[in-house]
Amino acid sequence: MSNKNVFLEKYFLMTRSEENYLKTIFHLGGGDSKSITTNAIAEQMETKPSSVTDMAKKLSEKGLVDYVRYQGVSLTDAGVKTALSIIRKHRLWEVFLVKKLDFTWDEVHEVAEQLEHIKSEKLIDKIDELLEFPKHDPHGDPIPTKDGKFQERDEKLLSEMPINSQGVCVGVKDSSVPFLKFLDKNKIALGNTIKVLDKEDFDNSLRIQMDGKEMRISHQIAANLYVKKND
Amino acid sequence: MSNKNVFLEKYFLMTRSEENYLKTIFHLGGGDSKSITTNAIAEQMETKPSSVTDMAKKLSEKGLVDYVRYQGVSLTDAGVKTALSIIRKHRLWEVFLVKKLDFTWDEVHEVAEQLEHIKSEKLIDKIDELLEFPKHDPHGDPIPTKDGKFQERDEKLLSEMPINSQGVCVGVKDSSVPFLKFLDKNKIALGNTIKVLDKEDFDNSLRIQMDGKEMRISHQIAANLYVKKND
DNA sequence: AATTAAATTTAGACAAAGCTAAAAATAGAT
DNA sequence: ATCTATTTTTAGCTTTGTCTAAATTTAATT
Ligand SMILES: [Mn+2]
Ligand SMILES: [Mn+2]
Ligand SMILES: [Mn+2]
Ligand SMILES: [Mn+2]
């Protein structure tokens, strides 16, 4: 039984599964010392609550989560740091795929799910440099810095914008393939300017002007588009 | 128990470990229906012969190797095809790391060992395109084509070149980190022209002229450098 | 406060990939 | 042809990550 690199093994050598759990817990809000239930994690990861319990114990053992039986888990500082480094890699790879290899924004997530687990600090730093240190991924999500800083954005959902207000489309909340393809088909893209012309009380649909062209979109669409309001 | 995609599971979903075994068997010559022993594979992969036996059965079950108990394994056509696709990915990623991210040739292998297992045909095709379809990796090894064609080279080891013959350094046989760093230190690089001036009978060392400069190199070095002879 | 429903954990099993130690087969040497 | 050394396989165990079914705890309702 090799005993070399105990430090490395315990603190740095994360399995793919462990990394995915940390990422999921972070996305469910477990980074703000909020307790996330095993059920919520299981549902998000399409696994079983009993599996989550097992992993909660293991991650707790490693000091990456605080776990209280029957209460759920939250990330420790070390856990947040690790989660952010995975998310950083995921989003940088997504930018790379779009900018350098002409992937469409609905194709990148699946591949990034694999690439995010490649272990090489130099690799991801060089990718970052090649891309000239992008601030957002193809879906408008912010890319954490190397030292784990997260830039929050002052953006609103289009569905929450008042009538006659105007802004720029900067992100999607739902980044599923069908939604992204729908946006493509309707020429809705990040960077477009959007003005809210009217709201329909009956179904909450919106009449908007997008890059000059007038169109009507459902509440479901508006509730999944982030807009940065013009001051 | 999900039973969907039986075809995919059985014929395409290879684990990382399975892929590494196929690659190793190919490198040991198992692509020419030559039988490779479990011991040889175990030694190459730094694992135990009993583990190799287990994997031999599994790969045989999947139709990727022919396995005869106590006789060893050789790759089937499907096995060769799969091995070549991994090798292709490995070498393309190595070129990418050197050409696009300024990695040195002694840094790329370890990262490529991870990247070669990323599952996305589009990804590797786009990388190939971005690199303008390179024919060789940073160590001079040929890159198989998408349809599994392997370009053999008419190259010789420097140690086998006759006195006064001349050529271009096109590859390394040993691509270990220490050897590559040694070559860097001594300004020996692929593309350099080499002329054999003299051989020392006593220790088989060579006196050579490399890009004009005269130098002496040991047999061990000469036996690990591939040279393409000028006609 | 007692009962019931829901969430969570435990116990036990499984598959993948590895290991060690013992058994079996092969190959080499008399 | 027999014996011996080496190679290879088998049997059984381990770890990681998953599952199901049963037990337990918590939360909700009367
Ligand atoms: Mn994504
Ligand atoms: Mn992932
Ligand atoms: Mn390599
Ligand atoms: Mn590999």
Coordinates of C-alpha atoms (C1' of nucleotides) and ligand atoms in Angstrom, one line a residue:
Chain A
M1 CA 0.0 0.0 0.0
S2 CA 1.7 3.1 -1.3
N3 CA 1.8 5.9 1.3
K4 CA 3.5 8.6 -0.8
N5 CA 1.8 11.8 -1.5
V6 CA -0.7 11.5 1.3
F7 CA -1.2 15.3 1.1
L8 CA -1.8 15.2 -2.6
E9 CA -4.2 12.2 -2.4
K10 CA -6.3 13.7 0.3
Y11 CA -6.5 17.3 -0.8
F12 CA -6.0 17.4 -4.5
L13 CA -6.7 14.2 -6.2
M14 CA -10.4 14.5 -6.8
T15 CA -12.3 11.8 -8.7
R16 CA -14.6 12.9 -11.5
S17 CA -17.6 11.9 -9.4
E18 CA -16.5 13.9 -6.4
E19 CA -15.9 16.9 -8.7
N20 CA -19.4 16.6 -10.1
Y21 CA -21.0 16.5 -6.7
L22 CA -19.2 19.6 -5.6
K23 CA -20.2 21.4 -8.7
T24 CA -23.8 20.4 -8.3
I25 CA -23.9 21.4 -4.6
F26 CA -22.5 24.8 -5.6
H27 CA -25.1 25.3 -8.3
L28 CA -27.8 24.4 -5.8
G29 CA -26.6 27.3 -3.6
G30 CA -24.5 25.3 -1.2
G31 CA -21.7 27.8 -1.5
D32 CA -23.4 30.3 0.9
S33 CA -23.3 27.8 3.8
K34 CA -26.9 27.0 2.9
S35 CA -27.8 23.4 3.6
I36 CA -28.7 21.4 0.4
T37 CA -30.7 18.2 0.9
T38 CA -29.6 14.9 -0.4
N39 CA -32.9 14.6 -2.3
A40 CA -32.2 17.9 -4.2
I41 CA -28.7 16.8 -5.1
A42 CA -30.0 13.3 -6.2
E43 CA -32.6 14.8 -8.4
Q44 CA -30.2 17.3 -10.0
M45 CA -27.7 14.6 -10.7
E46 CA -30.2 11.9 -11.7
T47 CA -29.0 9.6 -9.1
K48 CA -30.4 8.1 -5.8
P49 CA -30.5 9.8 -2.4
S50 CA -28.7 6.9 -0.9
S51 CA -25.8 7.4 -3.2
V52 CA -25.7 11.1 -2.3
T53 CA -25.5 10.2 1.4
D54 CA -22.5 8.0 0.7
M55 CA -20.7 10.8 -1.2
A56 CA -21.7 13.3 1.5
K57 CA -19.8 11.3 4.0
K58 CA -16.8 11.0 1.8
L59 CA -16.6 14.7 1.0
S60 CA -17.1 15.5 4.6
E61 CA -14.2 13.3 5.5
K62 CA -12.1 15.2 3.0
G63 CA -13.1 18.5 4.5
L64 CA -14.9 19.7 1.4
V65 CA -18.5 19.8 2.7
D66 CA -20.1 20.2 6.1
Y67 CA -22.6 17.3 6.5
V68 CA -25.1 16.9 9.3
R69 CA -27.1 13.7 9.2
Y70 CA -30.7 14.3 8.1
Q71 CA -29.9 18.0 7.5
G72 CA -28.0 18.1 4.2
V73 CA -24.7 19.4 3.1
S74 CA -23.0 22.8 2.4
L75 CA -19.6 23.5 1.0
T76 CA -16.7 24.5 3.1
D77 CA -14.3 27.2 1.9
A78 CA -12.1 24.4 0.4
G79 CA -15.2 23.0 -1.2
V80 CA -16.3 26.3 -2.8
K81 CA -12.7 26.8 -4.1
T82 CA -12.7 23.4 -5.7
A83 CA -16.2 23.8 -7.2
L84 CA -15.3 27.1 -8.6
S85 CA -12.2 25.7 -10.3
I86 CA -14.3 23.1 -12.0
I87 CA -16.9 25.6 -13.1
R88 CA -14.1 27.8 -14.3
K89 CA -12.7 25.0 -16.5
H90 CA -16.1 24.1 -17.8
R91 CA -16.9 27.6 -18.9
L92 CA -13.5 28.3 -20.4
W93 CA -13.7 25.1 -22.4
E94 CA -17.1 26.1 -23.7
V95 CA -15.7 29.4 -24.9
F96 CA -12.8 27.6 -26.5
L97 CA -15.2 25.3 -28.4
V98 CA -17.3 28.2 -29.7
K99 CA -14.5 30.7 -30.5
K100 CA -11.8 28.4 -31.7
L101 CA -13.6 25.3 -33.1
D102 CA -16.9 26.8 -34.3
F103 CA -19.1 24.8 -32.1
T104 CA -22.6 26.2 -31.6
W105 CA -23.7 27.2 -28.1
D106 CA -26.0 24.2 -27.9
E107 CA -23.2 21.7 -28.6
V108 CA -20.6 22.8 -26.0
H109 CA -22.0 21.7 -22.7
E110 CA -21.8 18.0 -23.2
V111 CA -18.2 18.1 -24.3
A112 CA -17.3 20.6 -21.5
E113 CA -18.7 18.1 -19.0
Q114 CA -15.8 15.9 -20.0
L115 CA -13.1 18.5 -20.5
E116 CA -13.7 20.1 -17.1
H117 CA -12.1 17.1 -15.4
I118 CA -8.8 17.2 -17.2
K119 CA -6.1 17.7 -14.6
S120 CA -3.5 20.3 -15.7
E121 CA -3.3 23.8 -14.3
K122 CA -1.0 24.9 -17.1
L123 CA -3.5 23.7 -19.7
I124 CA -6.4 25.7 -18.4
D125 CA -4.3 28.8 -17.8
K126 CA -3.0 28.6 -21.4
I127 CA -6.6 28.1 -22.7
D128 CA -7.6 31.2 -20.7
E129 CA -4.7 33.2 -22.2
L130 CA -5.5 31.9 -25.8
L131 CA -9.0 33.2 -25.4
E132 CA -7.8 36.5 -24.0
F133 CA -9.3 36.0 -20.5
P134 CA -13.0 35.9 -21.3
K135 CA -15.4 37.1 -18.6
H136 CA -18.4 35.0 -19.7
D137 CA -19.2 31.7 -21.3
P138 CA -21.3 31.3 -24.5
H139 CA -24.5 31.3 -22.4
G140 CA -23.6 34.5 -20.6
D141 CA -22.5 32.8 -17.4
P142 CA -19.6 34.5 -15.6
I143 CA -16.2 32.7 -15.5
P144 CA -14.6 32.7 -12.1
T145 CA -11.1 34.0 -12.0
K146 CA -8.1 31.8 -11.3
D147 CA -8.2 32.8 -7.6
G148 CA -11.8 31.9 -7.3
K149 CA -13.4 35.3 -7.5
F150 CA -16.9 35.3 -9.0
Q151 CA -18.2 38.4 -10.8
E152 CA -21.8 38.9 -10.1
R153 CA -23.8 40.7 -12.7
D154 CA -26.5 43.3 -12.4
E155 CA -28.9 41.7 -14.8
K156 CA -32.6 41.0 -14.8
L157 CA -34.8 38.4 -16.3
L158 CA -36.5 39.9 -19.4
S159 CA -39.8 38.9 -17.8
E160 CA -39.1 41.3 -14.9
M161 CA -38.3 44.3 -17.0
P162 CA -40.9 47.2 -16.9
I163 CA -42.6 48.3 -20.1
N164 CA -40.6 50.7 -22.2
S165 CA -37.3 49.7 -20.5
Q166 CA -34.5 48.7 -22.7
G167 CA -31.3 46.6 -22.4
V168 CA -29.0 44.1 -23.9
C169 CA -29.5 40.4 -23.9
V170 CA -26.6 39.0 -21.9
G171 CA -27.4 35.5 -20.9
V172 CA -29.8 32.5 -20.7
K173 CA -31.1 31.0 -17.6
D174 CA -32.1 27.7 -19.2
S175 CA -29.3 26.5 -21.4
S176 CA -30.9 23.3 -22.6
V177 CA -30.4 22.3 -26.2
P178 CA -34.0 22.8 -27.2
F179 CA -34.2 26.3 -25.7
L180 CA -30.9 27.4 -27.4
K181 CA -32.1 26.0 -30.7
F182 CA -35.4 27.8 -30.3
L183 CA -33.5 31.1 -29.7
D184 CA -31.3 30.5 -32.8
K185 CA -34.4 29.8 -34.9
N186 CA -35.9 33.1 -33.8
K187 CA -32.7 35.1 -34.2
I188 CA -32.5 35.8 -30.5
A189 CA -28.8 36.1 -29.6
L190 CA -26.7 37.4 -26.8
G191 CA -25.7 41.0 -27.6
N192 CA -29.0 41.9 -29.1
T193 CA -30.7 45.0 -27.8
I194 CA -34.2 44.5 -26.4
K195 CA -37.0 46.9 -25.7
V196 CA -40.1 45.9 -23.9
L197 CA -43.1 47.3 -25.8
D198 CA -46.0 45.7 -24.1
K199 CA -47.1 43.0 -21.7
E200 CA -50.2 40.9 -22.1
D201 CA -51.9 40.3 -18.7
F202 CA -53.7 37.2 -19.9
D203 CA -50.7 35.0 -20.5
N204 CA -47.8 37.2 -19.5
S205 CA -46.5 37.2 -23.0
L206 CA -44.4 40.2 -24.2
R207 CA -44.3 42.3 -27.2
I208 CA -40.6 43.3 -27.7
Q209 CA -38.4 45.1 -30.2
M210 CA -35.2 43.1 -30.8
D211 CA -32.5 44.8 -32.9
G212 CA -35.2 46.9 -34.6
K213 CA -37.6 44.0 -35.4
E214 CA -40.8 43.7 -33.4
M215 CA -41.9 40.3 -32.1
R216 CA -44.0 38.5 -29.5
I217 CA -42.5 36.1 -27.0
S218 CA -44.1 33.9 -24.4
H219 CA -43.5 34.3 -20.6
Q220 CA -41.6 31.0 -20.6
I221 CA -39.0 32.5 -23.0
A222 CA -38.9 35.9 -21.3
A223 CA -38.3 34.2 -17.9
N224 CA -35.2 32.5 -19.2
L225 CA -33.4 35.5 -20.8
Y226 CA -31.1 37.7 -18.8
V227 CA -31.0 41.4 -19.8
K228 CA -28.6 44.0 -18.7
K229 CA -30.7 47.2 -18.4
N230 CA -29.4 50.4 -19.9
D231 CA -29.1 53.1 -17.3
Chain B
M1 CA -31.9 -1.8 -15.4
S2 CA -31.8 0.3 -18.5
N3 CA -31.6 -1.7 -21.7
K4 CA -31.6 1.1 -24.2
N5 CA -28.6 1.6 -26.5
V6 CA -27.4 -1.9 -26.2
F7 CA -25.6 -1.5 -29.4
L8 CA -23.9 1.7 -28.3
E9 CA -22.9 0.2 -24.9
K10 CA -21.4 -2.9 -26.4
Y11 CA -19.6 -1.5 -29.4
F12 CA -18.8 2.1 -28.7
L13 CA -18.8 2.9 -25.1
M14 CA -15.2 2.1 -24.1
T15 CA -13.9 2.8 -20.7
R16 CA -10.7 4.6 -20.2
S17 CA -9.0 1.4 -19.0
E18 CA -10.2 -0.6 -22.0
E19 CA -8.9 2.1 -24.4
N20 CA -5.5 2.1 -22.6
Y21 CA -5.2 -1.6 -23.0
L22 CA -6.0 -1.5 -26.7
K23 CA -3.4 1.2 -27.2
T24 CA -0.8 -0.7 -25.3
I25 CA -1.4 -3.9 -27.2
F26 CA -1.1 -2.0 -30.5
H27 CA 2.2 -0.4 -29.4
L28 CA 3.5 -3.8 -28.5
G29 CA 2.8 -5.0 -32.1
G30 CA -0.6 -6.7 -31.5
G31 CA -2.0 -5.0 -34.6
D32 CA -0.4 -7.5 -37.0
S33 CA -2.2 -10.5 -35.5
K34 CA 0.9 -11.1 -33.5
S35 CA 0.2 -12.5 -30.1
I36 CA 1.2 -10.3 -27.2
T37 CA 1.7 -12.0 -23.8
T38 CA -0.1 -10.9 -20.7
N39 CA 3.3 -10.4 -19.0
A40 CA 4.5 -8.0 -21.7
I41 CA 1.3 -5.9 -21.4
A42 CA 1.4 -5.9 -17.6
E43 CA 5.0 -4.7 -17.6
Q44 CA 4.3 -1.9 -20.1
M45 CA 1.2 -0.7 -18.2
E46 CA 2.8 -1.1 -14.8
T47 CA 0.0 -3.4 -13.7
K48 CA -0.2 -7.1 -12.8
P49 CA -0.5 -10.0 -15.2
S50 CA -3.7 -11.2 -13.5
S51 CA -5.3 -7.9 -14.2
V52 CA -4.4 -8.2 -17.8
T53 CA -6.0 -11.6 -18.0
D54 CA -9.2 -10.2 -16.7
M55 CA -9.2 -7.4 -19.3
A56 CA -8.2 -9.8 -22.1
K57 CA -11.4 -11.7 -21.4
K58 CA -13.5 -8.6 -21.4
L59 CA -12.0 -7.2 -24.6
S60 CA -12.3 -10.6 -26.2
E61 CA -16.0 -10.7 -25.2
K62 CA -16.4 -7.3 -27.0
G63 CA -14.7 -8.6 -30.1
L64 CA -11.8 -6.3 -29.9
V65 CA -9.0 -8.8 -29.3
D66 CA -8.5 -12.5 -30.0
Y67 CA -7.5 -14.2 -26.8
V68 CA -6.3 -17.7 -26.4
R69 CA -5.6 -18.9 -22.9
Y70 CA -1.9 -19.1 -22.1
Q71 CA -1.1 -17.8 -25.6
G72 CA -1.7 -14.0 -25.3
V73 CA -3.9 -11.5 -27.2
S74 CA -3.9 -9.8 -30.6
L75 CA -6.1 -7.1 -31.9
T76 CA -9.0 -7.8 -34.2
D77 CA -9.8 -5.4 -37.0
A78 CA -12.2 -3.6 -34.8
G79 CA -9.5 -3.5 -32.1
V80 CA -7.0 -2.0 -34.4
K81 CA -9.5 0.6 -35.6
T82 CA -10.2 1.6 -32.0
A83 CA -6.6 1.6 -31.0
L84 CA -5.7 3.8 -33.9
S85 CA -8.5 6.3 -33.1
I86 CA -7.1 6.7 -29.6
I87 CA -3.5 7.1 -30.9
R88 CA -4.8 9.6 -33.4
K89 CA -6.4 11.6 -30.6
H90 CA -3.3 11.4 -28.4
R91 CA -1.0 12.7 -31.1
L92 CA -3.3 15.4 -32.4
W93 CA -3.7 16.7 -28.8
E94 CA 0.0 16.7 -28.4
V95 CA 0.4 18.9 -31.6
F96 CA -2.3 21.2 -30.3
L97 CA -0.6 21.7 -27.0
V98 CA 2.7 22.5 -28.6
K99 CA 1.5 24.6 -31.6
K100 CA -1.4 26.5 -29.9
L101 CA -0.6 26.6 -26.2
D102 CA 3.2 26.7 -26.3
F103 CA 3.8 23.5 -24.3
T104 CA 7.2 22.0 -24.7
W105 CA 7.5 18.6 -26.3
D106 CA 8.4 17.0 -22.9
E107 CA 5.2 18.4 -21.3
V108 CA 2.6 17.1 -23.7
H109 CA 2.4 13.4 -23.2
E110 CA 1.0 13.4 -19.7
V111 CA -1.8 15.7 -20.6
A112 CA -2.5 13.9 -23.9
E113 CA -2.9 10.7 -21.9
Q114 CA -6.0 12.4 -20.4
L115 CA -7.3 14.2 -23.4
E116 CA -7.1 11.1 -25.7
H117 CA -10.1 9.7 -23.8
I118 CA -12.5 12.6 -24.5
K119 CA -15.5 11.3 -26.4
S120 CA -16.4 13.6 -29.2
E121 CA -15.8 12.9 -32.9
K122 CA -16.5 16.5 -33.8
L123 CA -14.0 17.8 -31.3
I124 CA -11.1 15.9 -32.6
D125 CA -12.0 16.6 -36.2
K126 CA -12.1 20.3 -35.5
I127 CA -8.8 20.1 -33.6
D128 CA -7.3 18.4 -36.7
E129 CA -8.7 21.1 -38.9
L130 CA -7.4 23.9 -36.6
L131 CA -3.9 22.4 -36.8
E132 CA -4.2 22.0 -40.6
F133 CA -4.1 18.2 -40.6
P134 CA -0.7 17.6 -39.2
K135 CA 1.1 14.4 -40.3
H136 CA 3.3 13.9 -37.3
D137 CA 3.2 14.7 -33.6
P138 CA 5.9 16.7 -31.7
H139 CA 8.0 13.6 -31.3
G140 CA 7.9 12.7 -35.0
D141 CA 5.4 9.9 -34.6
P142 CA 2.9 9.7 -37.5
I143 CA -0.7 10.6 -36.9
P144 CA -3.2 8.1 -38.3
T145 CA -5.9 9.4 -40.6
K146 CA -9.5 9.6 -39.6
D147 CA -10.2 6.4 -41.4
G148 CA -7.4 4.6 -39.6
K149 CA -4.7 4.7 -42.3
F150 CA -1.2 4.8 -40.9
Q151 CA 1.6 6.4 -42.8
E152 CA 4.8 4.4 -42.3
R153 CA 8.0 6.3 -42.7
D154 CA 11.2 5.4 -44.4
E155 CA 13.4 6.4 -41.6
K156 CA 16.5 4.9 -39.9
L157 CA 17.9 5.2 -36.5
L158 CA 20.9 7.5 -36.5
S159 CA 23.0 4.7 -35.0
E160 CA 22.4 2.6 -38.2
M161 CA 23.4 5.3 -40.6
P162 CA 26.7 4.7 -42.5
I163 CA 29.6 7.1 -42.2
N164 CA 29.3 10.1 -44.4
S165 CA 25.6 9.6 -45.0
Q166 CA 23.4 12.6 -44.3
G167 CA 19.8 13.2 -43.4
V168 CA 17.2 15.2 -41.4
C169 CA 16.3 14.4 -37.8
V170 CA 12.6 13.4 -38.0
G171 CA 11.7 11.7 -34.7
V172 CA 12.6 10.3 -31.4
K173 CA 12.3 6.6 -30.4
D174 CA 12.5 7.3 -26.6
S175 CA 10.2 10.2 -25.8
S176 CA 10.8 10.2 -22.1
V177 CA 11.0 13.6 -20.3
P178 CA 14.7 13.2 -19.4
F179 CA 15.7 12.3 -23.0
L180 CA 13.8 15.2 -24.5
K181 CA 15.3 17.6 -22.0
F182 CA 18.7 16.3 -22.9
L183 CA 18.1 16.9 -26.5
D184 CA 16.9 20.5 -25.8
K185 CA 20.0 21.2 -23.8
N186 CA 22.2 20.0 -26.6
K187 CA 20.2 21.8 -29.3
I188 CA 19.2 18.6 -31.0
A189 CA 15.8 19.2 -32.5
L190 CA 13.6 17.7 -35.2
G191 CA 14.3 19.2 -38.6
N192 CA 18.0 19.5 -38.0
T193 CA 20.3 18.1 -40.7
I194 CA 22.7 15.5 -39.5
K195 CA 25.8 14.1 -41.1
V196 CA 27.6 11.1 -39.7
L197 CA 31.3 12.0 -39.7
D198 CA 32.8 9.1 -37.8
K199 CA 32.1 6.1 -35.6
E200 CA 34.1 5.0 -32.6
D201 CA 34.4 1.2 -32.5
F202 CA 35.2 1.1 -28.8
D203 CA 31.9 2.5 -27.4
N204 CA 29.9 3.0 -30.7
S205 CA 29.7 6.7 -30.1
L206 CA 29.4 9.0 -33.1
R207 CA 31.0 12.2 -34.3
I208 CA 28.3 14.1 -36.2
Q209 CA 27.8 17.4 -37.8
M210 CA 24.4 19.0 -36.8
D211 CA 23.3 22.1 -38.6
G212 CA 27.0 22.9 -39.3
K213 CA 28.2 22.3 -35.7
E214 CA 30.3 19.3 -35.0
M215 CA 29.6 17.2 -31.9
R216 CA 30.0 13.8 -30.4
I217 CA 27.0 11.7 -29.2
S218 CA 26.8 8.4 -27.4
H219 CA 25.4 5.3 -28.9
Q220 CA 22.4 5.5 -26.5
I221 CA 21.5 8.8 -28.0
A222 CA 22.0 7.8 -31.6
A223 CA 19.9 4.7 -31.1
N224 CA 16.9 6.9 -30.1
L225 CA 17.0 9.4 -32.9
Y226 CA 15.2 8.7 -36.2
V227 CA 16.8 10.2 -39.3
K228 CA 15.3 10.5 -42.8
K229 CA 18.2 9.8 -45.1
N230 CA 18.8 12.2 -48.1
D231 CA 18.7 10.2 -51.3
Chain C
dA1 C1' -49.4 14.2 22.0
dA2 C1' -50.0 10.7 18.8
dT3 C1' -50.2 9.3 14.1
dT4 C1' -48.9 9.4 9.5
dA5 C1' -46.3 10.8 5.5
dA6 C1' -42.0 12.1 3.6
dA7 C1' -37.2 12.4 3.6
dT8 C1' -33.0 10.3 4.8
dT9 C1' -29.9 6.8 6.2
dT10 C1' -28.4 2.0 6.6
dA11 C1' -27.6 -2.6 5.1
dG12 C1' -26.5 -5.5 1.7
dA13 C1' -25.6 -6.2 -3.2
dC14 C1' -23.3 -5.4 -7.7
dA15 C1' -20.0 -4.0 -11.5
dA16 C1' -15.5 -2.3 -12.8
dA17 C1' -10.8 -2.5 -12.1
dG18 C1' -7.3 -3.6 -9.5
dC19 C1' -4.4 -6.6 -6.1
dT20 C1' -2.2 -11.1 -3.7
dA21 C1' -1.6 -15.8 -3.2
dA22 C1' -2.4 -20.4 -4.9
dA23 C1' -3.1 -23.5 -8.8
dA24 C1' -2.4 -24.8 -13.5
dA25 C1' -0.1 -24.8 -17.9
dT26 C1' 3.8 -24.1 -20.7
dA27 C1' 8.6 -24.2 -22.0
dG28 C1' 13.4 -25.4 -21.0
dA29 C1' 16.9 -28.4 -19.6
dT30 C1' 18.5 -32.4 -18.5
Chain D
dA1 C1' 10.4 -38.4 -20.9
dT2 C1' 10.7 -36.1 -16.7
dC3 C1' 11.6 -32.6 -13.9
dT4 C1' 11.9 -27.7 -13.0
dA5 C1' 11.4 -22.8 -13.7
dT6 C1' 8.6 -19.5 -15.6
dT7 C1' 4.4 -17.8 -17.2
dT8 C1' -0.4 -17.5 -16.9
dT9 C1' -4.7 -18.1 -14.9
dT10 C1' -7.9 -18.7 -11.1
dA11 C1' -9.9 -17.6 -6.6
dG12 C1' -10.9 -14.5 -3.4
dC13 C1' -10.4 -9.8 -1.6
dT14 C1' -10.5 -4.5 -2.0
dT15 C1' -12.1 0.2 -3.4
dT16 C1' -15.2 3.3 -5.8
dG17 C1' -19.5 4.4 -7.0
dT18 C1' -23.8 2.9 -7.7
dC19 C1' -28.4 0.5 -6.7
dT20 C1' -32.7 -1.5 -3.9
dA21 C1' -35.2 -2.5 0.1
dA22 C1' -35.6 -1.9 4.8
dA23 C1' -35.1 0.9 8.9
dT24 C1' -34.9 5.3 11.0
dT25 C1' -35.6 10.2 11.6
dT26 C1' -37.9 14.4 10.7
dA27 C1' -42.0 17.0 9.4
dA28 C1' -46.8 17.6 9.0
dT29 C1' -51.6 16.8 10.5
dT30 C1' -54.9 15.9 13.2
Ligands
MN1 MN -22.3 24.2 -19.6
MN2 MN -18.9 17.2 -15.0
MN3 MN 2.7 10.8 -26.2
MN4 MN -4.2 6.8 -22.0

